[in-house]
């Protein structure tokens, strides 16, 4: 039986930059591996660690298009959707969809990290 999920790995062109983004977003720390500069992890926050992996020729997913599908996305619980949106944008995220502007009662918004991976901030 599998004991736990060790990490979620995100492909990207610049693993240090992407790890720094998520470390700042989540209040974690960047853990570089000197023997493997193409693999950088983010630790020190509640939840499964994130890993950022350099991929030659990386192409960001298209959202919502399917020519280069997202394949996965990350959801983060927040207590203050507006405040966390402002913080995520200041760190380099971009808005993909403001679901609250599409319909009343939406409690999440969709963003892209600096490498283009979609993620959601979810008010719970």
JSON list of N, CA, C and O in Angstrom, two decimals, residues 7-63:
[
{"chain": "A", "resi": 7, "resn": "UNK", "atom": "N", "xyz": [5.02, 14.07, -3.54]},
{"chain": "A", "resi": 7, "resn": "UNK", "atom": "CA", "xyz": [5.09, 15.41, -4.12]},
{"chain": "A", "resi": 7, "resn": "UNK", "atom": "C", "xyz": [4.21, 15.47, -5.35]},
{"chain": "A", "resi": 7, "resn": "UNK", "atom": "O", "xyz": [3.87, 14.44, -5.93]},
{"chain": "A", "resi": 8, "resn": "UNK", "atom": "N", "xyz": [3.86, 16.67, -5.73]},
{"chain": "A", "resi": 8, "resn": "UNK", "atom": "CA", "xyz": [3.23, 16.94, -7.01]},
{"chain": "A", "resi": 8, "resn": "UNK", "atom": "C", "xyz": [4.28, 17.67, -7.82]},
{"chain": "A", "resi": 8, "resn": "UNK", "atom": "O", "xyz": [4.81, 18.70, -7.38]},
{"chain": "A", "resi": 9, "resn": "UNK", "atom": "N", "xyz": [4.61, 17.16, -9.01]},
{"chain": "A", "resi": 9, "resn": "UNK", "atom": "CA", "xyz": [5.68, 17.74, -9.83]},
{"chain": "A", "resi": 9, "resn": "UNK", "atom": "C", "xyz": [5.07, 18.50, -11.00]},
{"chain": "A", "resi": 9, "resn": "UNK", "atom": "O", "xyz": [4.19, 17.99, -11.70]},
{"chain": "A", "resi": 10, "resn": "UNK", "atom": "N", "xyz": [5.56, 19.72, -11.19]},
{"chain": "A", "resi": 10, "resn": "UNK", "atom": "CA", "xyz": [5.11, 20.57, -12.28]},
{"chain": "A", "resi": 10, "resn": "UNK", "atom": "C", "xyz": [6.26, 20.74, -13.28]},
{"chain": "A", "resi": 10, "resn": "UNK", "atom": "O", "xyz": [7.36, 21.13, -12.89]},
{"chain": "A", "resi": 11, "resn": "UNK", "atom": "N", "xyz": [6.00, 20.43, -14.55]},
{"chain": "A", "resi": 11, "resn": "UNK", "atom": "CA", "xyz": [6.98, 20.68, -15.59]},
{"chain": "A", "resi": 11, "resn": "UNK", "atom": "C", "xyz": [7.06, 22.19, -15.84]},
{"chain": "A", "resi": 11, "resn": "UNK", "atom": "O", "xyz": [6.05, 22.90, -15.73]},
{"chain": "A", "resi": 12, "resn": "UNK", "atom": "N", "xyz": [8.25, 22.67, -16.21]},
{"chain": "A", "resi": 12, "resn": "UNK", "atom": "CA", "xyz": [8.42, 24.09, -16.48]},
{"chain": "A", "resi": 12, "resn": "UNK", "atom": "C", "xyz": [9.76, 24.32, -17.16]},
{"chain": "A", "resi": 12, "resn": "UNK", "atom": "O", "xyz": [10.57, 23.40, -17.27]},
{"chain": "A", "resi": 13, "resn": "UNK", "atom": "N", "xyz": [10.00, 25.55, -17.58]},
{"chain": "A", "resi": 13, "resn": "UNK", "atom": "CA", "xyz": [11.28, 25.91, -18.19]},
{"chain": "A", "resi": 13, "resn": "UNK", "atom": "C", "xyz": [12.29, 26.37, -17.15]},
{"chain": "A", "resi": 13, "resn": "UNK", "atom": "O", "xyz": [13.48, 26.20, -17.33]},
{"chain": "A", "resi": 14, "resn": "UNK", "atom": "N", "xyz": [11.81, 26.97, -16.05]},
{"chain": "A", "resi": 14, "resn": "UNK", "atom": "CA", "xyz": [12.68, 27.55, -15.02]},
{"chain": "A", "resi": 14, "resn": "UNK", "atom": "C", "xyz": [12.22, 27.08, -13.64]},
{"chain": "A", "resi": 14, "resn": "UNK", "atom": "O", "xyz": [11.38, 27.72, -13.01]},
{"chain": "A", "resi": 15, "resn": "UNK", "atom": "N", "xyz": [12.74, 25.95, -13.16]},
{"chain": "A", "resi": 15, "resn": "UNK", "atom": "CA", "xyz": [12.25, 25.39, -11.89]},
{"chain": "A", "resi": 15, "resn": "UNK", "atom": "C", "xyz": [12.52, 26.27, -10.68]},
{"chain": "A", "resi": 15, "resn": "UNK", "atom": "O", "xyz": [11.70, 26.29, -9.75]},
{"chain": "A", "resi": 16, "resn": "UNK", "atom": "N", "xyz": [13.60, 27.02, -10.67]},
{"chain": "A", "resi": 16, "resn": "UNK", "atom": "CA", "xyz": [13.87, 27.90, -9.53]},
{"chain": "A", "resi": 16, "resn": "UNK", "atom": "C", "xyz": [12.83, 29.00, -9.46]},
{"chain": "A", "resi": 16, "resn": "UNK", "atom": "O", "xyz": [12.25, 29.27, -8.41]},
{"chain": "A", "resi": 17, "resn": "UNK", "atom": "N", "xyz": [12.56, 29.65, -10.57]},
{"chain": "A", "resi": 17, "resn": "UNK", "atom": "CA", "xyz": [11.57, 30.73, -10.61]},
{"chain": "A", "resi": 17, "resn": "UNK", "atom": "C", "xyz": [10.19, 30.22, -10.20]},
{"chain": "A", "resi": 17, "resn": "UNK", "atom": "O", "xyz": [9.49, 30.86, -9.42]},
{"chain": "A", "resi": 18, "resn": "UNK", "atom": "N", "xyz": [9.79, 29.08, -10.71]},
{"chain": "A", "resi": 18, "resn": "UNK", "atom": "CA", "xyz": [8.47, 28.55, -10.38]},
{"chain": "A", "resi": 18, "resn": "UNK", "atom": "C", "xyz": [8.41, 28.14, -8.90]},
{"chain": "A", "resi": 18, "resn": "UNK", "atom": "O", "xyz": [7.42, 28.41, -8.22]},
{"chain": "A", "resi": 19, "resn": "UNK", "atom": "N", "xyz": [9.46, 27.53, -8.39]},
{"chain": "A", "resi": 19, "resn": "UNK", "atom": "CA", "xyz": [9.50, 27.16, -6.97]},
{"chain": "A", "resi": 19, "resn": "UNK", "atom": "C", "xyz": [9.44, 28.40, -6.08]},
{"chain": "A", "resi": 19, "resn": "UNK", "atom": "O", "xyz": [8.75, 28.40, -5.06]},
{"chain": "A", "resi": 20, "resn": "UNK", "atom": "N", "xyz": [10.13, 29.46, -6.47]},
{"chain": "A", "resi": 20, "resn": "UNK", "atom": "CA", "xyz": [10.07, 30.71, -5.69]},
{"chain": "A", "resi": 20, "resn": "UNK", "atom": "C", "xyz": [8.66, 31.28, -5.66]},
{"chain": "A", "resi": 20, "resn": "UNK", "atom": "O", "xyz": [8.19, 31.76, -4.63]},
{"chain": "A", "resi": 21, "resn": "UNK", "atom": "N", "xyz": [7.96, 31.22, -6.81]},
{"chain": "A", "resi": 21, "resn": "UNK", "atom": "CA", "xyz": [6.58, 31.69, -6.86]},
{"chain": "A", "resi": 21, "resn": "UNK", "atom": "C", "xyz": [5.72, 30.93, -5.85]},
{"chain": "A", "resi": 21, "resn": "UNK", "atom": "O", "xyz": [5.01, 31.52, -5.04]},
{"chain": "A", "resi": 22, "resn": "UNK", "atom": "N", "xyz": [5.77, 29.59, -5.90]},
{"chain": "A", "resi": 22, "resn": "UNK", "atom": "CA", "xyz": [4.94, 28.79, -5.00]},
{"chain": "A", "resi": 22, "resn": "UNK", "atom": "C", "xyz": [5.39, 28.90, -3.54]},
{"chain": "A", "resi": 22, "resn": "UNK", "atom": "O", "xyz": [4.55, 28.88, -2.63]},
{"chain": "A", "resi": 23, "resn": "UNK", "atom": "N", "xyz": [6.68, 29.04, -3.29]},
{"chain": "A", "resi": 23, "resn": "UNK", "atom": "CA", "xyz": [7.14, 29.23, -1.91]},
{"chain": "A", "resi": 23, "resn": "UNK", "atom": "C", "xyz": [6.57, 30.53, -1.35]},
{"chain": "A", "resi": 23, "resn": "UNK", "atom": "O", "xyz": [6.08, 30.56, -0.22]},
{"chain": "A", "resi": 24, "resn": "UNK", "atom": "N", "xyz": [6.60, 31.59, -2.14]},
{"chain": "A", "resi": 24, "resn": "UNK", "atom": "CA", "xyz": [6.02, 32.87, -1.70]},
{"chain": "A", "resi": 24, "resn": "UNK", "atom": "C", "xyz": [4.51, 32.77, -1.54]},
{"chain": "A", "resi": 24, "resn": "UNK", "atom": "O", "xyz": [3.94, 33.27, -0.57]},
{"chain": "A", "resi": 25, "resn": "UNK", "atom": "N", "xyz": [3.85, 32.11, -2.47]},
{"chain": "A", "resi": 25, "resn": "UNK", "atom": "CA", "xyz": [2.39, 31.99, -2.42]},
{"chain": "A", "resi": 25, "resn": "UNK", "atom": "C", "xyz": [1.95, 31.19, -1.20]},
{"chain": "A", "resi": 25, "resn": "UNK", "atom": "O", "xyz": [0.98, 31.55, -0.53]},
{"chain": "A", "resi": 26, "resn": "UNK", "atom": "N", "xyz": [2.66, 30.11, -0.88]},
{"chain": "A", "resi": 26, "resn": "UNK", "atom": "CA", "xyz": [2.25, 29.19, 0.17]},
{"chain": "A", "resi": 26, "resn": "UNK", "atom": "C", "xyz": [2.94, 29.41, 1.51]},
{"chain": "A", "resi": 26, "resn": "UNK", "atom": "O", "xyz": [2.63, 28.73, 2.48]},
{"chain": "A", "resi": 27, "resn": "UNK", "atom": "N", "xyz": [3.88, 30.33, 1.55]},
{"chain": "A", "resi": 27, "resn": "UNK", "atom": "CA", "xyz": [4.61, 30.54, 2.80]},
{"chain": "A", "resi": 27, "resn": "UNK", "atom": "C", "xyz": [5.59, 29.41, 3.07]},
{"chain": "A", "resi": 27, "resn": "UNK", "atom": "O", "xyz": [5.84, 29.06, 4.22]},
{"chain": "A", "resi": 28, "resn": "UNK", "atom": "N", "xyz": [6.14, 28.85, 2.02]},
{"chain": "A", "resi": 28, "resn": "UNK", "atom": "CA", "xyz": [7.08, 27.75, 2.15]},
{"chain": "A", "resi": 28, "resn": "UNK", "atom": "C", "xyz": [8.50, 28.20, 1.87]},
{"chain": "A", "resi": 28, "resn": "UNK", "atom": "O", "xyz": [8.80, 29.40, 1.87]},
{"chain": "A", "resi": 29, "resn": "UNK", "atom": "N", "xyz": [9.35, 27.22, 1.61]},
{"chain": "A", "resi": 29, "resn": "UNK", "atom": "CA", "xyz": [10.75, 27.52, 1.31]},
{"chain": "A", "resi": 29, "resn": "UNK", "atom": "C", "xyz": [11.19, 26.66, 0.12]},
{"chain": "A", "resi": 29, "resn": "UNK", "atom": "O", "xyz": [10.70, 25.56, -0.08]},
{"chain": "A", "resi": 30, "resn": "UNK", "atom": "N", "xyz": [12.12, 27.20, -0.64]},
{"chain": "A", "resi": 30, "resn": "UNK", "atom": "CA", "xyz": [12.67, 26.51, -1.80]},
{"chain": "A", "resi": 30, "resn": "UNK", "atom": "C", "xyz": [13.77, 25.57, -1.33]},
{"chain": "A", "resi": 30, "resn": "UNK", "atom": "O", "xyz": [14.64, 25.96, -0.55]},
{"chain": "A", "resi": 31, "resn": "UNK", "atom": "N", "xyz": [13.72, 24.32, -1.80]},
{"chain": "A", "resi": 31, "resn": "UNK", "atom": "CA", "xyz": [14.74, 23.32, -1.49]},
{"chain": "A", "resi": 31, "resn": "UNK", "atom": "C", "xyz": [15.34, 22.87, -2.81]},
{"chain": "A", "resi": 31, "resn": "UNK", "atom": "O", "xyz": [14.72, 22.12, -3.56]},
{"chain": "A", "resi": 32, "resn": "UNK", "atom": "N", "xyz": [16.54, 23.37, -3.08]},
{"chain": "A", "resi": 32, "resn": "UNK", "atom": "CA", "xyz": [17.24, 23.01, -4.31]},
{"chain": "A", "resi": 32, "resn": "UNK", "atom": "C", "xyz": [18.09, 21.77, -4.05]},
{"chain": "A", "resi": 32, "resn": "UNK", "atom": "O", "xyz": [18.53, 21.54, -2.92]},
{"chain": "A", "resi": 33, "resn": "UNK", "atom": "N", "xyz": [18.30, 21.00, -5.07]},
{"chain": "A", "resi": 33, "resn": "UNK", "atom": "CA", "xyz": [19.12, 19.79, -4.98]},
{"chain": "A", "resi": 33, "resn": "UNK", "atom": "C", "xyz": [20.37, 20.01, -5.82]},
{"chain": "A", "resi": 33, "resn": "UNK", "atom": "O", "xyz": [20.29, 19.98, -7.05]},
{"chain": "A", "resi": 34, "resn": "UNK", "atom": "N", "xyz": [21.53, 20.26, -5.17]},
{"chain": "A", "resi": 34, "resn": "UNK", "atom": "CA", "xyz": [22.75, 20.57, -5.91]},
{"chain": "A", "resi": 34, "resn": "UNK", "atom": "C", "xyz": [23.13, 19.52, -6.95]},
{"chain": "A", "resi": 34, "resn": "UNK", "atom": "O", "xyz": [23.67, 19.84, -7.99]},
{"chain": "A", "resi": 35, "resn": "UNK", "atom": "N", "xyz": [22.80, 18.26, -6.69]},
{"chain": "A", "resi": 35, "resn": "UNK", "atom": "CA", "xyz": [23.14, 17.20, -7.63]},
{"chain": "A", "resi": 35, "resn": "UNK", "atom": "C", "xyz": [22.18, 17.13, -8.81]},
{"chain": "A", "resi": 35, "resn": "UNK", "atom": "O", "xyz": [22.46, 16.46, -9.80]},
{"chain": "A", "resi": 36, "resn": "UNK", "atom": "N", "xyz": [21.04, 17.83, -8.72]},
{"chain": "A", "resi": 36, "resn": "UNK", "atom": "CA", "xyz": [20.07, 17.83, -9.80]},
{"chain": "A", "resi": 36, "resn": "UNK", "atom": "C", "xyz": [19.43, 19.21, -9.92]},
{"chain": "A", "resi": 36, "resn": "UNK", "atom": "O", "xyz": [18.35, 19.45, -9.37]},
{"chain": "A", "resi": 37, "resn": "UNK", "atom": "N", "xyz": [20.07, 20.15, -10.63]},
{"chain": "A", "resi": 37, "resn": "UNK", "atom": "CA", "xyz": [19.54, 21.51, -10.72]},
{"chain": "A", "resi": 37, "resn": "UNK", "atom": "C", "xyz": [18.23, 21.61, -11.51]},
{"chain": "A", "resi": 37, "resn": "UNK", "atom": "O", "xyz": [17.60, 22.66, -11.50]},
{"chain": "A", "resi": 38, "resn": "UNK", "atom": "N", "xyz": [17.82, 20.53, -12.16]},
{"chain": "A", "resi": 38, "resn": "UNK", "atom": "CA", "xyz": [16.57, 20.54, -12.92]},
{"chain": "A", "resi": 38, "resn": "UNK", "atom": "C", "xyz": [15.37, 20.15, -12.06]},
{"chain": "A", "resi": 38, "resn": "UNK", "atom": "O", "xyz": [14.25, 20.06, -12.57]},
{"chain": "A", "resi": 39, "resn": "UNK", "atom": "N", "xyz": [15.58, 19.90, -10.76]},
{"chain": "A", "resi": 39, "resn": "UNK", "atom": "CA", "xyz": [14.51, 19.49, -9.83]},
{"chain": "A", "resi": 39, "resn": "UNK", "atom": "C", "xyz": [14.61, 20.37, -8.60]},
{"chain": "A", "resi": 39, "resn": "UNK", "atom": "O", "xyz": [15.61, 20.35, -7.88]},
{"chain": "A", "resi": 40, "resn": "UNK", "atom": "N", "xyz": [13.58, 21.17, -8.34]},
{"chain": "A", "resi": 40, "resn": "UNK", "atom": "CA", "xyz": [13.54, 22.07, -7.19]},
{"chain": "A", "resi": 40, "resn": "UNK", "atom": "C", "xyz": [12.22, 21.85, -6.47]},
{"chain": "A", "resi": 40, "resn": "UNK", "atom": "O", "xyz": [11.17, 21.77, -7.11]},
{"chain": "A", "resi": 41, "resn": "UNK", "atom": "N", "xyz": [12.27, 21.74, -5.14]},
{"chain": "A", "resi": 41, "resn": "UNK", "atom": "CA", "xyz": [11.06, 21.46, -4.36]},
{"chain": "A", "resi": 41, "resn": "UNK", "atom": "C", "xyz": [10.67, 22.65, -3.49]},
{"chain": "A", "resi": 41, "resn": "UNK", "atom": "O", "xyz": [11.51, 23.49, -3.16]},
{"chain": "A", "resi": 42, "resn": "UNK", "atom": "N", "xyz": [9.39, 22.68, -3.11]},
{"chain": "A", "resi": 42, "resn": "UNK", "atom": "CA", "xyz": [8.86, 23.66, -2.18]},
{"chain": "A", "resi": 42, "resn": "UNK", "atom": "C", "xyz": [8.35, 22.90, -0.97]},
{"chain": "A", "resi": 42, "resn": "UNK", "atom": "O", "xyz": [7.49, 22.02, -1.11]},
{"chain": "A", "resi": 43, "resn": "UNK", "atom": "N", "xyz": [8.89, 23.21, 0.20]},
{"chain": "A", "resi": 43, "resn": "UNK", "atom": "CA", "xyz": [8.52, 22.57, 1.47]},
{"chain": "A", "resi": 43, "resn": "UNK", "atom": "C", "xyz": [8.11, 23.65, 2.47]},
{"chain": "A", "resi": 43, "resn": "UNK", "atom": "O", "xyz": [8.26, 24.83, 2.20]},
{"chain": "A", "resi": 44, "resn": "UNK", "atom": "N", "xyz": [7.67, 23.21, 3.64]},
{"chain": "A", "resi": 44, "resn": "UNK", "atom": "CA", "xyz": [7.45, 24.12, 4.75]},
{"chain": "A", "resi": 44, "resn": "UNK", "atom": "C", "xyz": [6.07, 24.75, 4.82]},
{"chain": "A", "resi": 44, "resn": "UNK", "atom": "O", "xyz": [5.88, 25.77, 5.46]},
{"chain": "A", "resi": 45, "resn": "UNK", "atom": "N", "xyz": [5.10, 24.16, 4.17]},
{"chain": "A", "resi": 45, "resn": "UNK", "atom": "CA", "xyz": [3.72, 24.61, 4.26]},
{"chain": "A", "resi": 45, "resn": "UNK", "atom": "C", "xyz": [2.87, 23.38, 4.52]},
{"chain": "A", "resi": 45, "resn": "UNK", "atom": "O", "xyz": [3.32, 22.25, 4.33]},
{"chain": "A", "resi": 46, "resn": "UNK", "atom": "N", "xyz": [1.63, 23.57, 4.95]},
{"chain": "A", "resi": 46, "resn": "UNK", "atom": "CA", "xyz": [0.76, 22.44, 5.22]},
{"chain": "A", "resi": 46, "resn": "UNK", "atom": "C", "xyz": [0.33, 21.80, 3.90]},
{"chain": "A", "resi": 46, "resn": "UNK", "atom": "O", "xyz": [-0.17, 22.48, 3.01]},
{"chain": "A", "resi": 47, "resn": "UNK", "atom": "N", "xyz": [0.55, 20.52, 3.76]},
{"chain": "A", "resi": 47, "resn": "UNK", "atom": "CA", "xyz": [0.15, 19.81, 2.55]},
{"chain": "A", "resi": 47, "resn": "UNK", "atom": "C", "xyz": [1.32, 19.13, 1.87]},
{"chain": "A", "resi": 47, "resn": "UNK", "atom": "O", "xyz": [2.45, 19.14, 2.35]},
{"chain": "A", "resi": 48, "resn": "UNK", "atom": "N", "xyz": [1.03, 18.53, 0.76]},
{"chain": "A", "resi": 48, "resn": "UNK", "atom": "CA", "xyz": [2.02, 17.78, -0.02]},
{"chain": "A", "resi": 48, "resn": "UNK", "atom": "C", "xyz": [3.02, 18.74, -0.68]},
{"chain": "A", "resi": 48, "resn": "UNK", "atom": "O", "xyz": [2.61, 19.74, -1.26]},
{"chain": "A", "resi": 49, "resn": "UNK", "atom": "N", "xyz": [4.31, 18.45, -0.60]},
{"chain": "A", "resi": 49, "resn": "UNK", "atom": "CA", "xyz": [5.30, 19.31, -1.25]},
{"chain": "A", "resi": 49, "resn": "UNK", "atom": "C", "xyz": [5.08, 19.39, -2.76]},
{"chain": "A", "resi": 49, "resn": "UNK", "atom": "O", "xyz": [4.58, 18.46, -3.38]},
{"chain": "A", "resi": 50, "resn": "UNK", "atom": "N", "xyz": [5.48, 20.52, -3.32]},
{"chain": "A", "resi": 50, "resn": "UNK", "atom": "CA", "xyz": [5.47, 20.71, -4.77]},
{"chain": "A", "resi": 50, "resn": "UNK", "atom": "C", "xyz": [6.89, 20.59, -5.28]},
{"chain": "A", "resi": 50, "resn": "UNK", "atom": "O", "xyz": [7.83, 21.04, -4.63]},
{"chain": "A", "resi": 51, "resn": "UNK", "atom": "N", "xyz": [7.03, 20.01, -6.45]},
{"chain": "A", "resi": 51, "resn": "UNK", "atom": "CA", "xyz": [8.32, 19.94, -7.11]},
{"chain": "A", "resi": 51, "resn": "UNK", "atom": "C", "xyz": [8.19, 20.62, -8.47]},
{"chain": "A", "resi": 51, "resn": "UNK", "atom": "O", "xyz": [7.15, 20.53, -9.12]},
{"chain": "A", "resi": 52, "resn": "UNK", "atom": "N", "xyz": [9.24, 21.28, -8.88]},
{"chain": "A", "resi": 52, "resn": "UNK", "atom": "CA", "xyz": [9.28, 21.96, -10.17]},
{"chain": "A", "resi": 52, "resn": "UNK", "atom": "C", "xyz": [10.42, 21.32, -10.96]},
{"chain": "A", "resi": 52, "resn": "UNK", "atom": "O", "xyz": [11.56, 21.27, -10.48]},
{"chain": "A", "resi": 53, "resn": "UNK", "atom": "N", "xyz": [10.10, 20.85, -12.15]},
{"chain": "A", "resi": 53, "resn": "UNK", "atom": "CA", "xyz": [11.04, 20.06, -12.94]},
{"chain": "A", "resi": 53, "resn": "UNK", "atom": "C", "xyz": [11.26, 20.71, -14.30]},
{"chain": "A", "resi": 53, "resn": "UNK", "atom": "O", "xyz": [10.31, 20.96, -15.04]},
{"chain": "A", "resi": 54, "resn": "UNK", "atom": "N", "xyz": [12.54, 21.00, -14.62]},
{"chain": "A", "resi": 54, "resn": "UNK", "atom": "CA", "xyz": [12.86, 21.59, -15.93]},
{"chain": "A", "resi": 54, "resn": "UNK", "atom": "C", "xyz": [12.60, 20.56, -17.04]},
{"chain": "A", "resi": 54, "resn": "UNK", "atom": "O", "xyz": [12.99, 19.40, -16.94]},
{"chain": "A", "resi": 55, "resn": "UNK", "atom": "N", "xyz": [11.95, 21.03, -18.09]},
{"chain": "A", "resi": 55, "resn": "UNK", "atom": "CA", "xyz": [11.68, 20.22, -19.27]},
{"chain": "A", "resi": 55, "resn": "UNK", "atom": "C", "xyz": [12.12, 21.01, -20.49]},
{"chain": "A", "resi": 55, "resn": "UNK", "atom": "O", "xyz": [11.70, 22.16, -20.68]},
{"chain": "A", "resi": 56, "resn": "UNK", "atom": "N", "xyz": [13.01, 20.45, -21.27]},
{"chain": "A", "resi": 56, "resn": "UNK", "atom": "CA", "xyz": [13.45, 21.11, -22.50]},
{"chain": "A", "resi": 56, "resn": "UNK", "atom": "C", "xyz": [12.26, 21.28, -23.44]},
{"chain": "A", "resi": 56, "resn": "UNK", "atom": "O", "xyz": [11.45, 20.36, -23.60]},
{"chain": "A", "resi": 57, "resn": "UNK", "atom": "N", "xyz": [12.14, 22.45, -24.02]},
{"chain": "A", "resi": 57, "resn": "UNK", "atom": "CA", "xyz": [11.04, 22.70, -24.95]},
{"chain": "A", "resi": 57, "resn": "UNK", "atom": "C", "xyz": [9.69, 22.84, -24.28]},
{"chain": "A", "resi": 57, "resn": "UNK", "atom": "O", "xyz": [8.66, 22.68, -24.94]},
{"chain": "A", "resi": 58, "resn": "UNK", "atom": "N", "xyz": [9.67, 23.14, -22.98]},
{"chain": "A", "resi": 58, "resn": "UNK", "atom": "CA", "xyz": [8.40, 23.26, -22.26]},
{"chain": "A", "resi": 58, "resn": "UNK", "atom": "C", "xyz": [7.47, 24.24, -22.96]},
{"chain": "A", "resi": 58, "resn": "UNK", "atom": "O", "xyz": [7.88, 25.32, -23.39]},
{"chain": "A", "resi": 59, "resn": "UNK", "atom": "N", "xyz": [6.21, 23.85, -23.07]},
{"chain": "A", "resi": 59, "resn": "UNK", "atom": "CA", "xyz": [5.15, 24.70, -23.61]},
{"chain": "A", "resi": 59, "resn": "UNK", "atom": "C", "xyz": [4.04, 24.74, -22.59]},
{"chain": "A", "resi": 59, "resn": "UNK", "atom": "O", "xyz": [3.53, 23.70, -22.18]},
{"chain": "A", "resi": 60, "resn": "UNK", "atom": "N", "xyz": [3.67, 25.94, -22.19]},
{"chain": "A", "resi": 60, "resn": "UNK", "atom": "CA", "xyz": [2.63, 26.11, -21.17]},
{"chain": "A", "resi": 60, "resn": "UNK", "atom": "C", "xyz": [1.29, 25.56, -21.65]},
{"chain": "A", "resi": 60, "resn": "UNK", "atom": "O", "xyz": [0.98, 25.62, -22.85]},
{"chain": "A", "resi": 61, "resn": "UNK", "atom": "N", "xyz": [0.48, 25.04, -20.74]},
{"chain": "A", "resi": 61, "resn": "UNK", "atom": "CA", "xyz": [-0.86, 24.60, -21.11]},
{"chain": "A", "resi": 61, "resn": "UNK", "atom": "C", "xyz": [-1.70, 25.80, -21.57]},
{"chain": "A", "resi": 61, "resn": "UNK", "atom": "O", "xyz": [-1.43, 26.93, -21.18]},
{"chain": "A", "resi": 62, "resn": "UNK", "atom": "N", "xyz": [-2.66, 25.53, -22.41]},
{"chain": "A", "resi": 62, "resn": "UNK", "atom": "CA", "xyz": [-3.62, 26.55, -22.83]},
{"chain": "A", "resi": 62, "resn": "UNK", "atom": "C", "xyz": [-4.89, 26.36, -22.03]},
{"chain": "A", "resi": 62, "resn": "UNK", "atom": "O", "xyz": [-5.37, 25.22, -21.88]},
{"chain": "A", "resi": 63, "resn": "UNK", "atom": "N", "xyz": [-5.42, 27.43, -21.52]},
{"chain": "A", "resi": 63, "resn": "UNK", "atom": "CA", "xyz": [-6.66, 27.33, -20.77]},
{"chain": "A", "resi": 63, "resn": "UNK", "atom": "C", "xyz": [-7.61, 28.37, -21.31]},
{"chain": "A", "resi": 63, "resn": "UNK", "atom": "O", "xyz": [-7.21, 29.52, -21.46]}
]
